[in-house]
Amino acid sequence: MVAENFNLFTESDALGRITVTSSRASWTDMRSGDDQIFLSLDKGTGFFDGSFVHTLTISHTASEKGASFSGFWVMSNDLLDIKGLRDGGKDALYVQSAHPNSPDIPVLTLFEVDGGADFGDPTGGFNLTTGVTLYLTITRDETVGSFGEIKLQVYSDAQRTTLVETQSFNLHSSKKDFRYVMVGVSEDSAFGGSADQKKSSGFSEDLDLMGATQGVTPQVSTQAPTAITATTATGNGTIVDLGLAAVTAHGVVWDTSPIDTSVVPGSQPNSTDEGAGSVGPFTSNITGLTGGLIYYKRAYATNSFGTTYGDGFQWKAGATYSVKKPGTAGVKGEEWHYIGLSGTEYALKGEAVL
């Protein structure tokens, strides 16, 4: 996962509200009525199509009650501020903070602009604490409903293990592809008088734009079983990366046929679940084997985005020499054996060389 370089974004900032480093875009004293303030990245027509996951880090560092706004993340096909998208009858997705008069608490809310109409999570916004850093995961899943679902998950820690808020709703009218991603986006309100001068400050940081599954599920590898007997073995695996959420289940699955990775672990013929996991190696007890039979196993790890299986291994119950992985070779008795790509074991035989 690689964060976008904000130095490569295009800045629309005639009033000098935004400062930029490679990883962070900050805005200071952005007024509610500021027109066309934002940083934008043009990824090309229809780049953001289908399902995707975006992550970023934000902080609401200051605001004035009454009508102050900060746009932390916006996707659109038009380079416009929030009001411009609405008034222009455009389509967009955005995450914005707003600080009303009452209650005197800034809130963070996920919205969709569909043909100029605003839609949001009916449960309302998430109360923000000034100066607190939050870690966002924004997911569009086009397999949900008629036109997909948009979801905002807010975490209090960089590892995204402590979820403090979820907002989601089904998208409206049609499936939409987007071209631009923007941060530090002004509202451009038209309340009149002092309301348009209310100020807000904050930052968006470490913006990572990912596809549907890239980097979001755990990464796991499978190692050869050990302590092999006729009826038991020790399954070995390694969680290489947690993905974008905490690992809630991990273990091994095994059967006398190759493992079907389209089936979740709990529905496999045989599986273990060691519960929550962390990065590093793990073991899990394999039981109920029949001596002499060939078995197949894979390690797995699961988080809220899904399950990942490691490579498969093949071995014979009760035969410690016969761990089989495609591409491996070794001596068995007085013969040289190797494992083909299909998992079949071959013995090489030939004449003696003088």
Protein backbone atom coordinates (compact mmCIF):
# COMPACT_ATOMS: atom_id res chain seq x y z
CA MET A 1 0.00 0.00 0.00
CA VAL A 2 1.50 3.31 -1.15
CA ALA A 3 0.17 6.73 -0.16
CA GLU A 4 -0.40 9.39 -2.81
CA ASN A 5 2.12 12.24 -3.06
CA PHE A 6 0.20 15.47 -2.42
CA ASN A 7 2.98 17.45 -4.12
CA LEU A 8 1.68 15.96 -7.38
CA PHE A 9 -1.86 17.25 -6.80
CA THR A 10 -3.14 20.44 -8.48
CA GLU A 11 -3.89 23.25 -6.04
CA SER A 12 -6.86 25.58 -6.40
CA ASP A 13 -6.22 27.99 -3.56
CA ALA A 14 -6.36 31.68 -4.44
CA LEU A 15 -6.67 32.59 -0.75
CA GLY A 16 -3.64 30.60 0.45
CA ARG A 17 -5.50 28.37 2.90
CA ILE A 18 -3.67 25.11 2.07
CA THR A 19 -0.13 23.97 2.82
CA VAL A 20 1.24 20.75 1.36
CA THR A 21 3.89 18.13 2.09
CA SER A 22 4.28 14.89 0.19
CA SER A 23 2.07 13.01 2.66
CA ARG A 24 -0.16 15.71 4.19
CA ALA A 25 -2.50 18.45 2.98
CA SER A 26 -3.34 20.94 5.74
CA TRP A 27 -5.73 23.88 5.68
CA THR A 28 -5.86 26.75 8.13
CA ASP A 29 -8.78 29.10 8.78
CA MET A 30 -10.77 27.96 5.75
CA ARG A 31 -13.92 30.10 5.71
CA SER A 32 -17.36 28.65 5.07
CA GLY A 33 -17.80 30.97 2.11
CA ASP A 34 -14.41 30.29 0.51
CA ASP A 35 -14.85 29.61 -3.21
CA GLN A 36 -13.06 26.83 -5.09
CA ILE A 37 -10.46 25.80 -2.49
CA PHE A 38 -9.12 22.25 -2.92
CA LEU A 39 -6.28 19.96 -3.93
CA SER A 40 -7.15 17.62 -6.78
CA LEU A 41 -5.64 14.63 -8.55
CA ASP A 42 -6.82 13.71 -12.04
CA LYS A 43 -6.66 9.91 -12.41
CA GLY A 44 -8.35 9.93 -15.82
CA THR A 45 -11.90 9.37 -17.04
CA GLY A 46 -13.63 6.48 -15.29
CA PHE A 47 -10.56 5.56 -13.22
CA PHE A 48 -12.57 4.98 -10.04
CA ASP A 49 -14.95 2.33 -11.33
CA GLY A 50 -16.43 -0.67 -9.60
CA SER A 51 -15.62 -1.45 -5.99
CA PHE A 52 -12.73 0.23 -4.20
CA VAL A 53 -11.22 0.93 -0.80
CA HIS A 54 -9.54 4.23 0.11
CA THR A 55 -7.76 4.94 3.37
CA LEU A 56 -6.58 8.22 4.86
CA THR A 57 -5.69 9.83 8.15
CA ILE A 58 -7.46 13.01 9.24
CA SER A 59 -7.62 15.49 12.07
CA HIS A 60 -10.08 18.29 12.75
CA THR A 61 -7.72 20.77 14.40
CA ALA A 62 -9.97 23.82 14.89
CA SER A 63 -13.42 25.15 14.01
CA GLU A 64 -15.93 27.85 14.89
CA LYS A 65 -19.50 26.97 15.69
CA GLY A 66 -22.21 28.27 13.47
CA ALA A 67 -21.33 27.08 9.98
CA SER A 68 -17.73 25.98 9.50
CA PHE A 69 -16.85 23.11 7.16
CA SER A 70 -13.88 20.99 6.05
CA GLY A 71 -13.94 18.56 3.11
CA PHE A 72 -11.46 15.79 3.98
CA TRP A 73 -12.13 13.55 0.94
CA VAL A 74 -14.13 14.10 -2.24
CA MET A 75 -14.58 12.04 -5.41
CA SER A 76 -16.18 13.63 -8.46
CA ASN A 77 -16.03 14.17 -12.19
CA ASP A 78 -15.94 17.95 -11.82
CA LEU A 79 -13.42 20.31 -10.22
CA LEU A 80 -15.87 22.14 -7.99
CA ASP A 81 -16.26 22.85 -4.28
CA ILE A 82 -19.08 21.19 -2.33
CA LYS A 83 -21.74 23.80 -3.07
CA GLY A 84 -20.67 23.90 -6.70
CA LEU A 85 -21.26 20.17 -7.00
CA ARG A 86 -24.74 20.49 -5.52
CA ASP A 87 -25.76 23.61 -7.44
CA GLY A 88 -24.37 22.22 -10.68
CA GLY A 89 -26.45 19.05 -10.45
CA LYS A 90 -23.29 16.94 -10.30
CA ASP A 91 -22.42 13.55 -8.83
CA ALA A 92 -19.89 13.07 -6.03
CA LEU A 93 -18.99 11.22 -2.85
CA TYR A 94 -17.50 13.12 0.07
CA VAL A 95 -16.54 13.09 3.75
CA GLN A 96 -16.96 16.45 5.47
CA SER A 97 -16.93 17.97 8.94
CA ALA A 98 -19.49 20.60 9.94
CA HIS A 99 -19.72 22.61 13.17
CA PRO A 100 -23.32 23.73 13.85
CA ASN A 101 -24.54 26.28 16.38
CA SER A 102 -26.35 23.66 18.43
CA PRO A 103 -25.17 21.31 19.62
CA ASP A 104 -21.77 23.01 19.75
CA ILE A 105 -19.92 19.92 18.48
CA PRO A 106 -18.26 19.38 15.09
CA VAL A 107 -19.43 16.22 13.32
CA LEU A 108 -17.98 14.06 10.55
CA THR A 109 -20.41 12.75 7.92
CA LEU A 110 -20.30 10.68 4.72
CA PHE A 111 -22.38 12.05 1.83
CA GLU A 112 -23.36 11.31 -1.75
CA VAL A 113 -24.29 14.03 -4.24
CA ASP A 114 -26.57 12.45 -6.84
CA GLY A 115 -27.57 14.84 -9.59
CA GLY A 116 -27.14 17.71 -7.12
CA ALA A 117 -29.19 16.11 -4.31
CA ASP A 118 -27.42 15.39 -1.02
CA PHE A 119 -27.77 12.00 0.68
CA GLY A 120 -26.12 10.78 3.87
CA ASP A 121 -26.28 8.14 6.57
CA PRO A 122 -29.65 8.60 8.31
CA THR A 123 -28.02 7.93 11.69
CA GLY A 124 -26.23 11.29 11.48
CA GLY A 125 -22.61 12.31 11.93
CA PHE A 126 -19.78 11.27 14.21
CA ASN A 127 -18.86 13.72 16.97
CA LEU A 128 -15.30 15.00 16.54
CA THR A 129 -12.83 16.02 19.22
CA THR A 130 -10.56 18.85 18.17
CA GLY A 131 -6.96 17.77 17.63
CA VAL A 132 -7.62 14.02 17.71
CA THR A 133 -6.21 11.99 14.82
CA LEU A 134 -8.57 9.51 13.18
CA TYR A 135 -7.98 6.77 10.61
CA LEU A 136 -10.60 6.39 7.89
CA THR A 137 -11.44 3.51 5.56
CA ILE A 138 -13.90 4.37 2.78
CA THR A 139 -15.32 1.43 0.83
CA ARG A 140 -17.55 1.34 -2.21
CA ASP A 141 -18.99 -2.13 -2.76
CA GLU A 142 -20.88 -2.36 -6.05
CA THR A 143 -22.16 -5.86 -5.25
CA VAL A 144 -24.61 -4.42 -2.68
CA GLY A 145 -28.05 -3.17 -3.71
CA SER A 146 -28.91 -1.87 -7.16
CA PHE A 147 -26.09 0.66 -7.48
CA GLY A 148 -23.66 -0.26 -4.72
CA GLU A 149 -23.01 0.77 -1.14
CA ILE A 150 -20.68 3.43 0.25
CA LYS A 151 -19.28 2.90 3.75
CA LEU A 152 -17.16 5.03 6.07
CA GLN A 153 -15.32 3.31 8.93
CA VAL A 154 -13.54 5.45 11.52
CA TYR A 155 -10.77 3.99 13.68
CA SER A 156 -8.93 5.49 16.63
CA ASP A 157 -5.63 3.72 15.91
CA ALA A 158 -3.30 3.49 12.92
CA GLN A 159 -3.57 -0.33 12.89
CA ARG A 160 -7.33 0.02 12.42
CA THR A 161 -8.15 -2.39 15.21
CA THR A 162 -10.43 -0.08 17.25
CA LEU A 163 -13.53 0.85 15.25
CA VAL A 164 -15.35 3.88 16.69
CA GLU A 165 -17.84 4.72 13.92
CA THR A 166 -19.47 3.20 10.85
CA GLN A 167 -21.68 5.07 8.37
CA SER A 168 -23.10 3.44 5.26
CA PHE A 169 -25.95 3.67 2.79
CA ASN A 170 -26.97 2.37 -0.63
CA LEU A 171 -26.07 4.64 -3.53
CA HIS A 172 -28.74 6.28 -5.65
CA SER A 173 -30.02 6.31 -9.25
CA SER A 174 -27.08 4.67 -11.09
CA LYS A 175 -23.58 3.23 -10.83
CA LYS A 176 -21.05 6.01 -11.33
CA ASP A 177 -17.39 6.11 -12.25
CA PHE A 178 -15.25 8.98 -11.01
CA ARG A 179 -12.18 10.81 -12.29
CA TYR A 180 -10.95 13.15 -9.55
CA VAL A 181 -10.05 12.71 -5.90
CA MET A 182 -9.82 15.90 -3.84
CA VAL A 183 -8.85 16.90 -0.29
CA GLY A 184 -9.06 20.17 1.62
CA VAL A 185 -12.28 21.09 -0.16
CA SER A 186 -14.18 24.26 0.77
CA GLU A 187 -17.95 24.38 1.23
CA ASP A 188 -18.55 27.79 -0.45
CA SER A 189 -21.65 28.46 1.62
CA ALA A 190 -24.08 31.26 0.85
CA PHE A 191 -25.64 31.83 4.26
CA GLY A 192 -24.84 35.53 4.23
CA GLY A 193 -23.16 37.76 6.79
CA SER A 194 -20.83 36.40 9.46
CA ALA A 195 -21.89 32.78 8.88
CA ASP A 196 -19.85 32.73 5.68
CA GLN A 197 -16.74 33.76 7.64
CA LYS A 198 -16.75 30.87 10.13
CA LYS A 199 -13.36 29.15 10.10
CA SER A 200 -12.23 25.54 10.14
CA SER A 201 -8.78 23.92 10.09
CA GLY A 202 -7.61 20.35 9.64
CA PHE A 203 -5.59 17.96 7.54
CA SER A 204 -5.83 14.87 5.34
CA GLU A 205 -2.81 12.59 5.34
CA ASP A 206 -1.54 9.29 3.90
CA LEU A 207 -4.24 8.94 1.25
CA ASP A 208 -4.10 5.45 -0.24
CA LEU A 209 -6.24 4.62 -3.28
CA MET A 210 -6.85 0.92 -3.70
CA GLY A 211 -8.95 -1.40 -5.78
CA ALA A 212 -11.54 -3.82 -4.52
CA THR A 213 -9.28 -6.22 -2.63
CA GLN A 214 -5.76 -4.81 -2.93
CA GLY A 215 -4.15 -4.86 0.48
CA VAL A 216 -7.39 -5.02 2.48
CA THR A 217 -7.55 -8.71 3.42
CA PRO A 218 -4.72 -10.33 5.40
CA GLN A 219 -1.67 -11.84 3.75
CA VAL A 220 -0.85 -15.34 4.97
CA SER A 221 1.60 -18.06 3.99
CA THR A 222 1.53 -21.81 4.64
CA GLN A 223 4.47 -23.82 5.94
CA ALA A 224 4.94 -27.59 5.95
CA PRO A 225 3.17 -29.55 8.70
CA THR A 226 5.37 -30.86 11.49
CA ALA A 227 5.06 -33.45 14.26
CA ILE A 228 3.35 -35.77 11.77
CA THR A 229 1.82 -38.99 13.11
CA ALA A 230 -0.74 -41.38 11.70
CA THR A 231 -3.60 -39.41 13.26
CA THR A 232 -2.29 -35.89 14.00
CA ALA A 233 0.02 -33.16 12.76
CA THR A 234 0.91 -29.58 13.60
CA GLY A 235 -0.29 -27.07 11.03
CA ASN A 236 2.05 -24.12 10.48
CA GLY A 237 1.35 -20.74 8.95
CA THR A 238 2.49 -17.12 9.06
CA ILE A 239 0.39 -13.96 9.05
CA VAL A 240 2.49 -11.67 6.87
CA ASP A 241 0.22 -8.61 6.97
CA LEU A 242 -3.05 -7.84 8.77
CA GLY A 243 -4.60 -5.94 5.87
CA LEU A 244 -6.82 -2.96 6.68
CA ALA A 245 -8.52 -4.40 9.75
CA ALA A 246 -7.71 -6.63 12.68
CA VAL A 247 -7.41 -10.37 12.05
CA THR A 248 -10.40 -11.93 13.80
CA ALA A 249 -9.79 -15.58 12.87
CA HIS A 250 -6.85 -17.64 11.68
CA GLY A 251 -5.84 -21.27 11.53
CA VAL A 252 -5.60 -24.12 9.04
CA VAL A 253 -7.99 -26.13 6.89
CA TRP A 254 -7.35 -29.67 5.63
CA ASP A 255 -8.99 -32.46 3.68
CA THR A 256 -8.23 -35.52 1.57
CA SER A 257 -8.93 -33.41 -1.54
CA PRO A 258 -7.32 -30.11 -2.61
CA ILE A 259 -8.76 -27.16 -0.69
CA ASP A 260 -11.47 -25.12 -2.42
CA THR A 261 -10.46 -21.53 -1.60
CA SER A 262 -13.88 -20.18 -2.59
CA VAL A 263 -15.30 -21.82 0.56
CA VAL A 264 -14.95 -19.98 3.88
CA PRO A 265 -12.93 -21.81 6.56
CA GLY A 266 -15.89 -22.62 8.78
CA SER A 267 -17.57 -24.46 5.92
CA GLN A 268 -14.52 -26.52 4.97
CA PRO A 269 -14.55 -30.26 5.83
CA ASN A 270 -11.93 -29.68 8.55
CA SER A 271 -10.70 -26.42 10.04
CA THR A 272 -9.31 -24.79 13.16
CA ASP A 273 -9.86 -21.27 14.44
CA GLU A 274 -7.22 -19.76 16.71
CA GLY A 275 -9.15 -16.49 17.01
CA ALA A 276 -7.61 -13.03 16.71
CA GLY A 277 -4.14 -12.96 15.21
CA SER A 278 -1.07 -10.77 14.86
CA VAL A 279 1.76 -10.61 12.35
CA GLY A 280 4.07 -13.61 12.71
CA PRO A 281 4.10 -17.42 12.67
CA PHE A 282 1.40 -19.55 14.26
CA THR A 283 0.61 -23.22 14.82
CA SER A 284 -2.67 -25.11 14.94
CA ASN A 285 -3.43 -28.73 15.84
CA ILE A 286 -4.59 -31.03 13.05
CA THR A 287 -6.44 -34.09 14.35
CA GLY A 288 -8.62 -36.98 13.20
CA LEU A 289 -6.32 -38.19 10.42
CA THR A 290 -6.26 -41.70 9.00
CA GLY A 291 -2.80 -43.20 8.67
CA GLY A 292 -1.57 -43.69 5.13
CA LEU A 293 -3.98 -41.23 3.50
CA ILE A 294 -2.82 -38.18 1.55
CA TYR A 295 -3.99 -34.85 3.02
CA TYR A 296 -4.01 -31.28 1.73
CA LYS A 297 -3.84 -28.20 3.93
CA ARG A 298 -3.74 -24.41 3.76
CA ALA A 299 -3.27 -21.73 6.38
CA TYR A 300 -5.82 -18.89 6.41
CA ALA A 301 -6.49 -15.54 8.05
CA THR A 302 -9.71 -13.51 8.15
CA ASN A 303 -10.53 -9.86 8.83
CA SER A 304 -13.69 -7.81 8.26
CA PHE A 305 -12.87 -7.53 4.54
CA GLY A 306 -12.59 -11.26 3.92
CA THR A 307 -10.41 -14.38 4.10
CA THR A 308 -7.07 -15.11 2.46
CA TYR A 309 -5.62 -18.61 2.10
CA GLY A 310 -1.93 -19.43 1.86
CA ASP A 311 -0.38 -21.88 -0.57
CA GLY A 312 -1.38 -25.53 -0.34
CA PHE A 313 0.67 -28.40 1.09
CA GLN A 314 0.23 -32.14 0.62
CA TRP A 315 1.45 -34.88 2.98
CA LYS A 316 0.77 -38.48 3.96
CA ALA A 317 -0.49 -39.13 7.48
CA GLY A 318 2.19 -41.00 9.39
CA ALA A 319 4.96 -40.34 6.83
CA THR A 320 7.28 -37.59 7.97
CA TYR A 321 9.30 -37.66 4.76
CA SER A 322 6.44 -37.01 2.39
CA VAL A 323 5.60 -33.32 2.79
CA LYS A 324 4.79 -32.26 -0.75
CA LYS A 325 4.93 -28.82 -2.29
CA PRO A 326 5.10 -28.25 -6.07
CA GLY A 327 8.65 -27.59 -7.19
CA THR A 328 10.38 -29.34 -4.28
CA ALA A 329 12.69 -32.35 -4.60
CA GLY A 330 14.65 -34.71 -2.37
CA VAL A 331 15.95 -38.20 -1.73
CA LYS A 332 13.45 -40.90 -0.73
CA GLY A 333 15.16 -44.17 0.08
CA GLU A 334 17.60 -44.67 -2.78
CA GLU A 335 15.59 -42.65 -5.31
CA TRP A 336 15.45 -38.97 -6.22
CA HIS A 337 11.88 -37.66 -6.05
CA TYR A 338 10.40 -34.34 -7.14
CA ILE A 339 6.93 -32.75 -6.95
CA GLY A 340 5.41 -31.53 -10.22
CA LEU A 341 3.23 -28.42 -10.56
CA SER A 342 0.12 -30.60 -10.26
CA GLY A 343 1.27 -31.85 -6.85
CA THR A 344 2.07 -35.33 -8.19
CA GLU A 345 5.25 -36.96 -6.88
CA TYR A 346 7.65 -38.45 -9.44
CA ALA A 347 10.61 -40.81 -8.95
CA LEU A 348 13.63 -40.39 -11.22
CA LYS A 349 15.26 -43.63 -12.26
CA GLY A 350 18.23 -44.23 -14.53
CA GLU A 351 21.36 -46.15 -15.16
CA ALA A 352 24.45 -45.89 -13.02
CA VAL A 353 27.05 -43.39 -14.21
CA LEU A 354 30.61 -44.76 -14.19
